[in-house]
mmCIF file of C-alpha atoms in Angstrom:
data_model
loop_
_atom_site.group_PDB
_atom_site.id
_atom_site.type_symbol
_atom_site.label_atom_id
_atom_site.label_comp_id
_atom_site.label_asym_id
_atom_site.label_seq_id
_atom_site.Cartn_x
_atom_site.Cartn_y
_atom_site.Cartn_z
ATOM 1 C CA MET A 1 90.220 114.824 98.409
ATOM 2 C CA SER A 2 91.135 113.498 95.078
ATOM 3 C CA GLN A 3 93.694 110.712 95.167
ATOM 4 C CA ARG A 4 94.819 111.924 91.785
ATOM 5 C CA LEU A 5 95.846 115.303 93.216
ATOM 6 C CA THR A 6 97.790 113.720 95.965
ATOM 7 C CA GLN A 7 99.540 111.412 93.389
ATOM 8 C CA GLN A 8 100.382 114.460 91.187
ATOM 9 C CA ALA A 9 101.735 116.356 94.234
ATOM 10 C CA TYR A 10 103.753 113.322 95.198
ATOM 11 C CA GLY A 11 105.217 112.899 91.776
ATOM 12 C CA LYS A 12 106.164 116.603 91.494
ATOM 13 C CA ILE A 13 107.925 116.805 95.051
ATOM 14 C CA LEU A 14 109.649 113.438 94.174
ATOM 15 C CA ASP A 15 110.980 114.918 91.041
ATOM 16 C CA MET A 16 112.229 117.974 92.837
ATOM 17 C CA ILE A 17 114.077 115.680 95.242
ATOM 18 C CA LEU A 18 115.651 113.452 92.612
ATOM 19 C CA SER A 19 116.579 116.288 90.463
ATOM 20 C CA GLY A 20 118.237 118.216 93.268
ATOM 21 C CA ALA A 21 115.847 121.072 93.243
ATOM 22 C CA LEU A 22 115.195 120.046 96.848
ATOM 23 C CA ALA A 23 118.492 119.212 98.430
ATOM 24 C CA PRO A 24 119.279 116.981 101.464
ATOM 25 C CA GLY A 25 118.570 119.230 104.439
ATOM 26 C CA ASP A 26 115.955 121.304 102.854
ATOM 27 C CA THR A 27 112.796 121.715 104.684
ATOM 28 C CA LEU A 28 109.442 120.543 103.259
ATOM 29 C CA GLN A 29 107.023 123.151 103.852
ATOM 30 C CA GLU A 30 103.339 122.728 102.821
ATOM 31 C CA ALA A 31 102.747 126.277 102.097
ATOM 32 C CA LYS A 32 105.943 126.919 100.139
ATOM 33 C CA LEU A 33 105.591 123.706 98.104
ATOM 34 C CA GLY A 34 101.798 124.467 97.480
ATOM 35 C CA ASP A 35 102.737 127.859 95.963
ATOM 36 C CA ALA A 36 105.510 126.295 93.942
ATOM 37 C CA LEU A 37 103.345 123.561 92.530
ATOM 38 C CA ALA A 38 100.212 125.843 92.219
ATOM 39 C CA MET A 39 98.269 123.307 94.348
ATOM 40 C CA SER A 40 96.225 123.456 97.599
ATOM 41 C CA ARG A 41 97.902 122.510 100.843
ATOM 42 C CA THR A 42 95.804 119.315 101.464
ATOM 43 C CA PRO A 43 97.227 117.103 98.555
ATOM 44 C CA VAL A 44 100.813 118.493 99.209
ATOM 45 C CA ARG A 45 100.390 117.508 102.932
ATOM 46 C CA GLU A 46 99.374 113.988 102.027
ATOM 47 C CA ALA A 47 102.200 113.791 99.504
ATOM 48 C CA ILE A 48 104.745 114.862 102.139
ATOM 49 C CA LYS A 49 103.479 112.221 104.588
ATOM 50 C CA ARG A 50 103.948 109.562 101.770
ATOM 51 C CA ILE A 51 107.458 110.743 101.175
ATOM 52 C CA GLU A 52 108.351 110.755 104.872
ATOM 53 C CA ALA A 53 106.815 107.281 105.168
ATOM 54 C CA GLU A 54 109.168 106.084 102.284
ATOM 55 C CA GLY A 55 112.232 107.466 104.073
ATOM 56 C CA LEU A 56 113.039 110.408 101.815
ATOM 57 C CA ALA A 57 112.296 112.904 104.585
ATOM 58 C CA ALA A 58 112.990 112.979 108.315
ATOM 59 C CA GLN A 59 111.888 115.043 111.310
ATOM 60 C CA GLU A 60 114.763 117.226 112.678
ATOM 61 C CA GLY A 61 113.355 119.267 115.584
ATOM 62 C CA ARG A 62 110.325 121.063 114.366
ATOM 63 C CA PHE A 63 111.236 120.669 110.785
ATOM 64 C CA LEU A 64 110.787 117.876 108.255
ATOM 65 C CA LYS A 65 113.828 117.767 105.988
ATOM 66 C CA VAL A 66 114.814 115.998 102.741
ATOM 67 C CA ARG A 67 117.023 112.931 102.835
ATOM 68 C CA ARG A 68 118.410 111.076 99.915
ATOM 69 C CA LEU A 69 119.323 107.438 99.305
ATOM 70 C CA THR A 70 122.903 106.714 98.374
ATOM 71 C CA ARG A 71 124.406 104.110 96.303
ATOM 72 C CA PRO A 72 125.622 101.841 99.205
ATOM 73 C CA GLN A 73 122.101 102.017 100.809
ATOM 74 C CA VAL A 74 120.514 100.867 97.600
ATOM 75 C CA GLU A 75 122.948 98.100 97.161
ATOM 76 C CA GLU A 76 122.300 96.805 100.722
ATOM 77 C CA ILE A 77 118.558 96.996 100.346
ATOM 78 C CA PHE A 78 118.586 95.075 97.212
ATOM 79 C CA PHE A 79 121.198 92.587 98.527
ATOM 80 C CA LEU A 80 118.803 91.731 101.435
ATOM 81 C CA ARG A 81 115.756 91.770 99.201
ATOM 82 C CA ALA A 82 117.263 89.315 96.719
ATOM 83 C CA ALA A 83 118.326 86.836 99.386
ATOM 84 C CA LEU A 84 114.989 86.996 101.230
ATOM 85 C CA GLU A 85 112.603 87.221 98.332
ATOM 86 C CA ALA A 86 114.404 84.406 96.385
ATOM 87 C CA ALA A 87 113.975 82.145 99.311
ATOM 88 C CA CYS A 88 110.369 82.952 99.543
ATOM 89 C CA ALA A 89 109.835 82.315 95.760
ATOM 90 C CA ARG A 90 111.400 78.893 96.135
ATOM 91 C CA GLN A 91 108.534 78.230 98.681
ATOM 92 C CA ALA A 92 105.760 79.975 96.724
ATOM 93 C CA VAL A 93 105.121 76.870 94.616
ATOM 94 C CA SER A 94 102.492 76.434 97.309
ATOM 95 C CA LEU A 95 100.446 79.295 95.960
ATOM 96 C CA ALA A 96 96.955 78.343 94.773
ATOM 97 C CA PRO A 97 96.637 78.162 90.971
ATOM 98 C CA GLN A 98 93.705 80.748 91.232
ATOM 99 C CA VAL A 99 95.948 83.163 92.994
ATOM 100 C CA LEU A 100 98.661 82.901 90.231
ATOM 101 C CA ASP A 101 96.008 83.137 87.597
ATOM 102 C CA ALA A 102 94.564 86.334 88.924
ATOM 103 C CA LEU A 103 97.963 87.932 89.375
ATOM 104 C CA ALA A 104 98.977 86.867 85.788
ATOM 105 C CA ALA A 105 95.815 88.324 84.389
ATOM 106 C CA ARG A 106 96.501 91.743 86.177
ATOM 107 C CA VAL A 107 100.123 91.780 84.870
ATOM 108 C CA GLU A 108 98.899 90.967 81.348
ATOM 109 C CA ARG A 109 96.300 93.735 81.671
ATOM 110 C CA LEU A 110 99.162 96.237 82.443
ATOM 111 C CA LEU A 111 101.109 95.124 79.456
ATOM 112 C CA GLY A 112 98.243 95.602 77.219
ATOM 113 C CA GLN A 113 96.823 98.911 78.741
ATOM 114 C CA GLY A 114 99.944 100.400 80.274
ATOM 115 C CA PRO A 115 100.463 101.608 83.917
ATOM 116 C CA GLY A 116 97.617 104.193 83.844
ATOM 117 C CA GLU A 117 97.228 107.050 86.232
ATOM 118 C CA GLU A 118 95.868 105.353 89.345
ATOM 119 C CA ASP A 119 98.786 103.425 90.728
ATOM 120 C CA GLU A 120 97.573 100.079 89.433
ATOM 121 C CA GLN A 121 101.190 99.156 88.560
ATOM 122 C CA ARG A 122 102.255 99.705 92.110
ATOM 123 C CA ARG A 123 99.264 97.757 93.450
ATOM 124 C CA VAL A 124 100.020 94.848 91.182
ATOM 125 C CA ASP A 125 103.771 94.809 92.076
ATOM 126 C CA ASP A 126 102.937 95.081 95.750
ATOM 127 C CA ASP A 127 100.359 92.318 95.611
ATOM 128 C CA LEU A 128 102.584 89.943 93.692
ATOM 129 C CA HIS A 129 105.606 90.396 95.920
ATOM 130 C CA ARG A 130 103.438 90.200 99.086
ATOM 131 C CA ALA A 131 101.760 86.870 97.890
ATOM 132 C CA VAL A 132 105.260 85.406 97.334
ATOM 133 C CA ALA A 133 106.538 86.603 100.691
ATOM 134 C CA LEU A 134 103.432 85.339 102.445
ATOM 135 C CA ALA A 135 104.219 81.731 101.039
ATOM 136 C CA SER A 136 107.221 81.720 103.555
ATOM 137 C CA GLY A 137 104.613 81.426 106.377
ATOM 138 C CA SER A 138 106.709 83.919 108.286
ATOM 139 C CA ARG A 139 105.081 87.299 109.254
ATOM 140 C CA THR A 140 108.675 88.506 110.213
ATOM 141 C CA MET A 141 109.886 87.735 106.777
ATOM 142 C CA LEU A 142 106.885 89.566 105.258
ATOM 143 C CA ALA A 143 107.220 92.563 107.448
ATOM 144 C CA THR A 144 111.059 92.831 106.645
ATOM 145 C CA ILE A 145 110.484 92.499 102.885
ATOM 146 C CA GLU A 146 107.807 95.012 102.898
ATOM 147 C CA ASP A 147 109.942 97.490 104.914
ATOM 148 C CA LEU A 148 112.832 96.986 102.430
ATOM 149 C CA ARG A 149 110.490 97.512 99.441
ATOM 150 C CA ARG A 150 109.053 100.724 100.902
ATOM 151 C CA ARG A 151 112.569 102.186 101.041
ATOM 152 C CA THR A 152 112.783 102.278 97.217
ATOM 153 C CA CYS A 153 109.083 102.090 96.093
ATOM 154 C CA MET A 154 109.378 105.745 94.894
ATOM 155 C CA PHE A 155 111.412 104.392 91.889
ATOM 156 C CA ASP A 156 108.369 103.274 90.088
ATOM 157 C CA HIS A 157 107.578 103.402 86.256
ATOM 158 C CA THR A 158 107.483 107.306 86.428
ATOM 159 C CA GLN A 159 111.130 107.310 87.613
ATOM 160 C CA VAL A 160 112.514 104.366 85.738
ATOM 161 C CA PRO A 161 110.226 104.048 82.758
ATOM 162 C CA GLU A 162 112.391 101.548 81.032
ATOM 163 C CA ARG A 163 111.554 98.934 83.824
ATOM 164 C CA PHE A 164 107.761 98.894 83.249
ATOM 165 C CA ARG A 165 107.521 96.332 80.459
ATOM 166 C CA LEU A 166 110.534 94.433 81.489
ATOM 167 C CA SER A 167 109.301 94.138 85.139
ATOM 168 C CA CYS A 168 105.945 92.848 83.713
ATOM 169 C CA GLU A 169 107.620 90.209 81.666
ATOM 170 C CA GLU A 170 109.815 89.181 84.546
ATOM 171 C CA HIS A 171 106.700 88.860 86.826
ATOM 172 C CA LEU A 172 105.025 86.670 84.190
ATOM 173 C CA GLY A 173 108.176 84.443 83.996
ATOM 174 C CA LEU A 174 108.181 84.077 87.797
ATOM 175 C CA ILE A 175 104.484 83.142 87.871
ATOM 176 C CA ALA A 176 105.090 80.500 85.071
ATOM 177 C CA ALA A 177 107.854 78.956 87.099
ATOM 178 C CA LEU A 178 105.571 78.786 90.130
ATOM 179 C CA ARG A 179 102.665 77.344 88.080
ATOM 180 C CA ALA A 180 105.144 74.640 86.893
ATOM 181 C CA GLY A 181 106.115 73.792 90.514
ATOM 182 C CA ASP A 182 109.776 74.769 89.794
ATOM 183 C CA GLY A 183 110.831 76.443 93.075
ATOM 184 C CA GLU A 184 114.507 76.592 92.135
ATOM 185 C CA ARG A 185 113.745 78.350 89.006
ATOM 186 C CA ALA A 186 111.314 80.675 90.632
ATOM 187 C CA GLY A 187 114.076 81.601 93.203
ATOM 188 C CA GLN A 188 116.540 82.306 90.410
ATOM 189 C CA LEU A 189 114.037 84.509 88.456
ATOM 190 C CA MET A 190 113.186 86.516 91.555
ATOM 191 C CA ALA A 191 116.759 87.292 92.399
ATOM 192 C CA ALA A 192 117.351 88.366 88.797
ATOM 193 C CA HIS A 193 114.323 90.525 88.790
ATOM 194 C CA ILE A 194 115.438 92.288 91.927
ATOM 195 C CA ASP A 195 119.032 92.689 90.609
ATOM 196 C CA HIS A 196 117.578 94.339 87.443
ATOM 197 C CA ALA A 197 115.491 96.761 89.537
ATOM 198 C CA ARG A 198 118.478 97.583 91.568
ATOM 199 C CA ASP A 199 120.601 98.274 88.521
ATOM 200 C CA ALA A 200 117.906 100.592 86.999
ATOM 201 C CA ILE A 201 117.695 102.628 90.290
ATOM 202 C CA LEU A 202 121.442 102.958 90.571
ATOM 203 C CA LEU A 203 121.574 104.291 86.993
ATOM 204 C CA ARG A 204 118.835 106.731 87.847
ATOM 205 C CA LEU A 205 120.702 107.927 90.937
ATOM 206 C CA GLU A 206 123.862 108.430 88.832
ATOM 207 C CA LYS A 207 121.748 111.135 86.974
ATOM 208 C CA THR A 208 120.756 112.856 90.241
ATOM 209 C CA PRO A 209 122.991 115.796 91.320
ATOM 210 C CA GLY A 210 124.872 115.164 94.490
ATOM 211 C CA SER A 211 123.453 111.758 95.023
ATOM 212 C CA GLU A 212 126.732 110.161 95.830
ATOM 213 C CA GLY A 213 127.854 110.247 99.428
ATOM 214 C CA GLU A 214 124.783 112.215 100.739
ATOM 215 C CA ALA A 215 123.613 110.902 104.127
ATOM 216 C CA ALA A 216 120.161 109.595 104.256
#
């Protein structure tokens, strides 16, 4: 099965959720969505699994139903992320120069070539944040950060396109601080990076019909 088809199905279903075409409480049905998207059930099924894993759908009895993030939930997620990831960034001056060089090269490639269609932007983002979290030496810290990131990872460059270039530039600034051995600066840059992502997502949610006050 083509990963690209799954990605396309995921993007279309996510758009339906964020636009309100699929409202909280609506059932995610493979056959119905496949017909609506003119796609086979296999990529739709895989896309639905991903949406469930990211917390935008939950099982209620025999049915998988749409959930939606609320503003207070986003604020809480990013408050925790900023505290935890800034602490990790202050310790990440221990990262090997070759690790930082490889990450910087990938970010610079994104800036030059764009996000592409194969989720490279998401992979680079995941790998950079994971490398910083691992620098804490705590598997619990890593697992907590990855769980928090998973809850808002649907807001990538396709949903908040204005963040793509800015995020890349912020990543490069963070890497430069780590190369310089300036842990305090790295922590400040990580916290600011996460705050900027939060603000972009909250702005995106303001444009989503019925997003305020919905249970998730």
